[in-house]
CSV table of C-alpha atoms in Angstrom, one decimal:
chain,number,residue,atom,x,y,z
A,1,UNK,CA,45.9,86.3,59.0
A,2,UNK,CA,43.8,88.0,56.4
A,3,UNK,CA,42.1,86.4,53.2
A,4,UNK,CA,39.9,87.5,50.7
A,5,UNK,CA,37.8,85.3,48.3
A,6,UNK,CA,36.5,86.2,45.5
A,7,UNK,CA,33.3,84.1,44.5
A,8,UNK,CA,33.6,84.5,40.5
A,9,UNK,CA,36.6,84.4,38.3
A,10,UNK,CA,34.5,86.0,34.7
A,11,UNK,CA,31.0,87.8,35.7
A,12,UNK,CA,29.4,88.8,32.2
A,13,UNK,CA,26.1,91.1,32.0
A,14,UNK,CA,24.4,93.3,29.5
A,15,UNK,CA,24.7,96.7,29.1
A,16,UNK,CA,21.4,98.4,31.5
A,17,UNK,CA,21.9,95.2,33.5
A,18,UNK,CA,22.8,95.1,37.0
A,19,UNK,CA,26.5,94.4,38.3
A,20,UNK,CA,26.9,92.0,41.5
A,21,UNK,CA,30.9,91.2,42.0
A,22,UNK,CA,31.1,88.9,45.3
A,23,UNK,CA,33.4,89.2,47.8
A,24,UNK,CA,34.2,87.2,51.0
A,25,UNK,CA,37.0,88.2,53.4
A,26,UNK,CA,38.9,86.4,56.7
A,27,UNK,CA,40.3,88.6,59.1
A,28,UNK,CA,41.9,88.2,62.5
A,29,UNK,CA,40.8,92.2,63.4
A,30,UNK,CA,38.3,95.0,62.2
A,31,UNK,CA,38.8,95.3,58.5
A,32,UNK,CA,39.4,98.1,56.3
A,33,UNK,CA,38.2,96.6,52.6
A,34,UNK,CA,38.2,97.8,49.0
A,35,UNK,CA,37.7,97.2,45.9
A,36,UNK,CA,40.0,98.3,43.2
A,37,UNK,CA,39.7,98.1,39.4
A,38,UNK,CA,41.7,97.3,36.7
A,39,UNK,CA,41.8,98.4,33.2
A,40,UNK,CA,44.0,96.8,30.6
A,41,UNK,CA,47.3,99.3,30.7
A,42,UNK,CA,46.2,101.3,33.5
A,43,UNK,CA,47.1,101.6,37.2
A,44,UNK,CA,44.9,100.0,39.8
A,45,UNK,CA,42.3,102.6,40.6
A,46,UNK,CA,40.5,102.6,44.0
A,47,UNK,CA,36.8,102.4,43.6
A,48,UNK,CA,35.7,102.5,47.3
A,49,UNK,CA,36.4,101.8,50.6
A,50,UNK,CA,35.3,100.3,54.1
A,51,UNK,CA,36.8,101.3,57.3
A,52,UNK,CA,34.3,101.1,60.3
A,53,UNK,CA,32.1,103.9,59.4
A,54,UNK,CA,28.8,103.3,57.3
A,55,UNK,CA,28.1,99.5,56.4
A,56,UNK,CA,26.9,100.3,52.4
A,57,UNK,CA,29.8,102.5,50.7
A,58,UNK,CA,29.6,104.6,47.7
A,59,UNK,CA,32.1,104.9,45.2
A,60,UNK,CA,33.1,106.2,41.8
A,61,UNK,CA,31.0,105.9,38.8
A,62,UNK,CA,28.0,104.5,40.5
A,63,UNK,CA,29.5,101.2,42.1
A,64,UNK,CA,28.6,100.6,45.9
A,65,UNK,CA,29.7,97.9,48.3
A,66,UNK,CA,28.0,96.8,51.2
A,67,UNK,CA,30.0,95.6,54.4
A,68,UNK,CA,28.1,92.8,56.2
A,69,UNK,CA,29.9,91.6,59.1
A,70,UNK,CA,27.7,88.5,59.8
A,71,UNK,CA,28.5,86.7,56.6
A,72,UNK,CA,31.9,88.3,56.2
A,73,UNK,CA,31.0,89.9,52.8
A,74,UNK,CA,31.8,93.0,51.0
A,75,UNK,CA,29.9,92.5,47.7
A,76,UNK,CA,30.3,95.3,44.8
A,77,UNK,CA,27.0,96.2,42.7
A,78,UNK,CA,26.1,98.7,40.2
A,79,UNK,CA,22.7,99.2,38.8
A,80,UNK,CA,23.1,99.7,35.7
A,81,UNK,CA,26.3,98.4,33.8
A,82,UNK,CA,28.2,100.6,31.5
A,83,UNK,CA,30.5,99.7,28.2
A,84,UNK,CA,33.3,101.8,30.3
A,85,UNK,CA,32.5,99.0,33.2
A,86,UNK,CA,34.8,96.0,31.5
A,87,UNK,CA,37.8,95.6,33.5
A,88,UNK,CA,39.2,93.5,36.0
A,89,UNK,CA,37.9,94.2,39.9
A,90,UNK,CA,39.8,93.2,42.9
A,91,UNK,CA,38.5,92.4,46.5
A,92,UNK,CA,41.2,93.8,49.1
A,93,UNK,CA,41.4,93.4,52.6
A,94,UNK,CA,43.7,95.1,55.2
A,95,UNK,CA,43.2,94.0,58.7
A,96,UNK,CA,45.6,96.6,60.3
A,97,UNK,CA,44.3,99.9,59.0
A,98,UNK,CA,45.2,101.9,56.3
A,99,UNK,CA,46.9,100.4,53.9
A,100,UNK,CA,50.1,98.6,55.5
A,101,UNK,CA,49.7,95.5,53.7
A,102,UNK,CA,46.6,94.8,51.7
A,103,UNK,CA,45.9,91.2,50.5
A,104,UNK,CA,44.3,90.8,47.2
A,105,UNK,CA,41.8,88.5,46.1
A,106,UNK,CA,42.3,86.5,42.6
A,107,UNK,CA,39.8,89.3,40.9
A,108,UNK,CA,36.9,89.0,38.6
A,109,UNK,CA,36.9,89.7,35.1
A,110,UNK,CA,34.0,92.0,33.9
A,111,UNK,CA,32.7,91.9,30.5
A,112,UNK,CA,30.0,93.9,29.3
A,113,UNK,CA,27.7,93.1,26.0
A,114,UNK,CA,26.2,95.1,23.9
B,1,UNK,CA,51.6,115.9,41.3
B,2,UNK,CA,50.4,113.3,38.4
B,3,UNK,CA,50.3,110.2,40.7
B,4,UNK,CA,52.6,107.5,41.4
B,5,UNK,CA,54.9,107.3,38.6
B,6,UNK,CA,57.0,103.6,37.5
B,7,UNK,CA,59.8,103.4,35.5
B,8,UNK,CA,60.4,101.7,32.8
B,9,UNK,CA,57.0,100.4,32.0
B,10,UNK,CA,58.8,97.4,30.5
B,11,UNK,CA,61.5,95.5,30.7
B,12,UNK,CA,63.2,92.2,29.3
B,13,UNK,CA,66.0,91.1,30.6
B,14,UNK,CA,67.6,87.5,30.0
B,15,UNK,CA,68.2,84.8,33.0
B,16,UNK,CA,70.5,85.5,34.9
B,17,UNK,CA,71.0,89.4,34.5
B,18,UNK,CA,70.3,92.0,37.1
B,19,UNK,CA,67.2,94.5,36.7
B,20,UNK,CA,66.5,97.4,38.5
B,21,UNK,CA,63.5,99.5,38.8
B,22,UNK,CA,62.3,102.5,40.3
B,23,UNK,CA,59.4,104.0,41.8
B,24,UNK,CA,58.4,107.4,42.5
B,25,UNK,CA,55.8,107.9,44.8
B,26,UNK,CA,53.0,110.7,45.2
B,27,UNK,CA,55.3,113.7,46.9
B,28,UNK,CA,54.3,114.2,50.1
B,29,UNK,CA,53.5,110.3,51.0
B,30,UNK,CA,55.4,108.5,53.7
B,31,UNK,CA,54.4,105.0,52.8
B,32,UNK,CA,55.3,103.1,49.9
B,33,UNK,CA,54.8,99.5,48.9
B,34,UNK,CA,55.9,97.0,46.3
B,35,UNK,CA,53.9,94.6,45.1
B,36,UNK,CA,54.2,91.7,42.3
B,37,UNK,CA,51.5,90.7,39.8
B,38,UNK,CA,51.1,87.5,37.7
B,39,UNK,CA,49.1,86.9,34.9
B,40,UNK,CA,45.4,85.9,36.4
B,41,UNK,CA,46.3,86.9,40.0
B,42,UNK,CA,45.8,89.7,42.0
B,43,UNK,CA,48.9,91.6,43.6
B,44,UNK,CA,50.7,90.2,45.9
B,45,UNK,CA,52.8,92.0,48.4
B,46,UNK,CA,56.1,92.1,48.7
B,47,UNK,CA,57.7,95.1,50.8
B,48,UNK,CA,56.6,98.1,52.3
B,49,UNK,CA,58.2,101.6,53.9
B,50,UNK,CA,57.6,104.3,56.5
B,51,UNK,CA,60.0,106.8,54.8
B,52,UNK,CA,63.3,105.5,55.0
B,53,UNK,CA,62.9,102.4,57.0
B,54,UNK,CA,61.5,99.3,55.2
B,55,UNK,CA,59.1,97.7,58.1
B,56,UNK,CA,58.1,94.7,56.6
B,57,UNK,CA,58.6,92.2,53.8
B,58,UNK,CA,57.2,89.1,52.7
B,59,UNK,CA,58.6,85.7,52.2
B,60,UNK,CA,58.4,86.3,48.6
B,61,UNK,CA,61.2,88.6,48.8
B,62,UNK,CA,63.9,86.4,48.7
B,63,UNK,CA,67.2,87.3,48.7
B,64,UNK,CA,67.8,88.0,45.5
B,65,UNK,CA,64.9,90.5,45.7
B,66,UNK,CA,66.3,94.2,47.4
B,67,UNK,CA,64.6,97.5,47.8
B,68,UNK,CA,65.4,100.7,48.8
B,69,UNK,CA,64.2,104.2,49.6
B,70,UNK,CA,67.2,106.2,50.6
B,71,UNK,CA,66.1,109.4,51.7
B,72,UNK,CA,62.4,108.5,51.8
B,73,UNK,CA,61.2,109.8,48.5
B,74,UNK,CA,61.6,107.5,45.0
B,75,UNK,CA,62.7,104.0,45.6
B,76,UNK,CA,64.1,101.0,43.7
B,77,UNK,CA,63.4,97.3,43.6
B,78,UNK,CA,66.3,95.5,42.4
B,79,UNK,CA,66.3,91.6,41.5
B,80,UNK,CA,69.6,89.6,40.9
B,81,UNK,CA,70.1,86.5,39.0
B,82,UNK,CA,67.0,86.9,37.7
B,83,UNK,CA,65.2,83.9,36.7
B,84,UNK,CA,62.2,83.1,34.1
B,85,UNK,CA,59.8,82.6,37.4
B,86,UNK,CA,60.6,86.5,38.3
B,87,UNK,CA,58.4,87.7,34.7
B,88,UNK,CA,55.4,89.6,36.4
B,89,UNK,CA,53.9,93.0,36.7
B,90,UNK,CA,56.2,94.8,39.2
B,91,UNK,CA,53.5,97.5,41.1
B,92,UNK,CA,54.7,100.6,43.1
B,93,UNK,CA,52.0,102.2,45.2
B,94,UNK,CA,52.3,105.0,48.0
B,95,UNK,CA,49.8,106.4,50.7
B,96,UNK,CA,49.6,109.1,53.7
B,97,UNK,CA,49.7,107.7,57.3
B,98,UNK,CA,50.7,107.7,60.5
B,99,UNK,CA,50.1,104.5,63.2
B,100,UNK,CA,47.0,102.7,62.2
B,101,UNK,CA,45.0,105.3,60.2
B,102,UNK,CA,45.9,106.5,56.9
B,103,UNK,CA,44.8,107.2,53.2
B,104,UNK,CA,44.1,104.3,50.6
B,105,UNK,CA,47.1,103.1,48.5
B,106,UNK,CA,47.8,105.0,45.1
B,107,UNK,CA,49.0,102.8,42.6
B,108,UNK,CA,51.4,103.2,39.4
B,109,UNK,CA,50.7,101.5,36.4
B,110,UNK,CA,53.8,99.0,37.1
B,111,UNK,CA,56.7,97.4,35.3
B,112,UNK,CA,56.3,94.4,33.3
B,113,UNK,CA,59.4,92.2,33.6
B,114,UNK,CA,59.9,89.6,31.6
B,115,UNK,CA,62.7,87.2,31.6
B,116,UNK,CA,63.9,85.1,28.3
């Protein structure tokens, strides 16, 4: 069975500020993780993924994830936050390759200020 | 190709009626998944398809809940009897594979059902 926990249900930061979105996962094989974002009206939009190859992933507009196998986390960060940042991020975990089924975690709500 | 397209993008229906919506997926991708979203939760899934044949479902698709993809392209979810518990973001997404390996999951921008 596969899990994903997401540590923080709001995460709020200033614009410049760093972004740190945690993320644990539970998974019975080798992982494939992502993360996925949300914007209000829009389609879930893949950010980055995970499967196998380098453990710190780069992804779209400056968001990276790091894949630690020792403490089962795939935490997202960002240097520098962005107005365009606020959205809603999922955690997603698919322990059979690919995409077959992917379990999401409850996501974290992003607000940036000013 | 402008992505995985859902249609409608709403839809309110009242208890008991029957709602049907439909998904087409990105053109040349095999897989395709439905997935249901509730207000403060992230997706959950609900059936998926190698072309034609739909390999798995959840126990959230009861049997009320049925989805098809006929000839392996666009496919439709269709709920009966609906009830007020159904209301949620229906999402469609699609992705390239074969076996294990295989291209992340695109996602529409879903149908929003909700049930008076």
């Amino acid at each position: 069975a596969q899990s994903v926990t997401q540590l923080d249900s709001h995460v709020s930061v200033s614009e410049g500020t760093p972004v740190l979105l945690r993320c644990n996962y539970s998974s019975s094989y080798s992982p494939s993780l992502f993360w996925y974002v949300q914007h209000p009206n829009k389609g879930l939009q893949l950010l980055l993924k995970y499967t196998s190859a380098a453990t710190l992933v780069k992804g779209i507009n400056g968001f990276e994830a790091e894949f630690k196998k020792s403490e089962t986390s795939f935490h997202l960060t960002k240097p520098s936050a962005h107005m365009s940042d606020a959205a809603e991020y999922f955690c997603v975990v698919s322990d059979r390759g690919s995409a077959r089924q992917l379990t999401f975690g409850s996501g974290t709500q992003l607000t940036v200020l000013p | 190709d402008t992505g995985v397209s859902q249609d409608p993008r709403h839809k309110i229906t009242k208890r008991g009626q029957n709602v049907t919506f439909r998904c087409d997926p990105i053109s040349e991708h095999n897989r395709l998944y439905w997935y249901r979203q509730t207000l403060g939760q992230g997706p959950e899934f609900l059936t998926y398809f190698q072309n034609e044949a739909q390999l798995e479902k959840s126990r959230l698709l009861s049997d009320r809940f049925s989805a098809e993809r006929p000839k392996g392209s666009f496919s439709t979810l269709e709920i009966q009897r609906t009830e007020q518990g159904d209301s949620a973001m229906y999402l469609c997404a699609s992705s390239l594979g074969q076996g294990a390996s295989g291209t992340e999951a695109f996602f529409g921008q879903g149908t929003r059902l909700t049930v008076v």
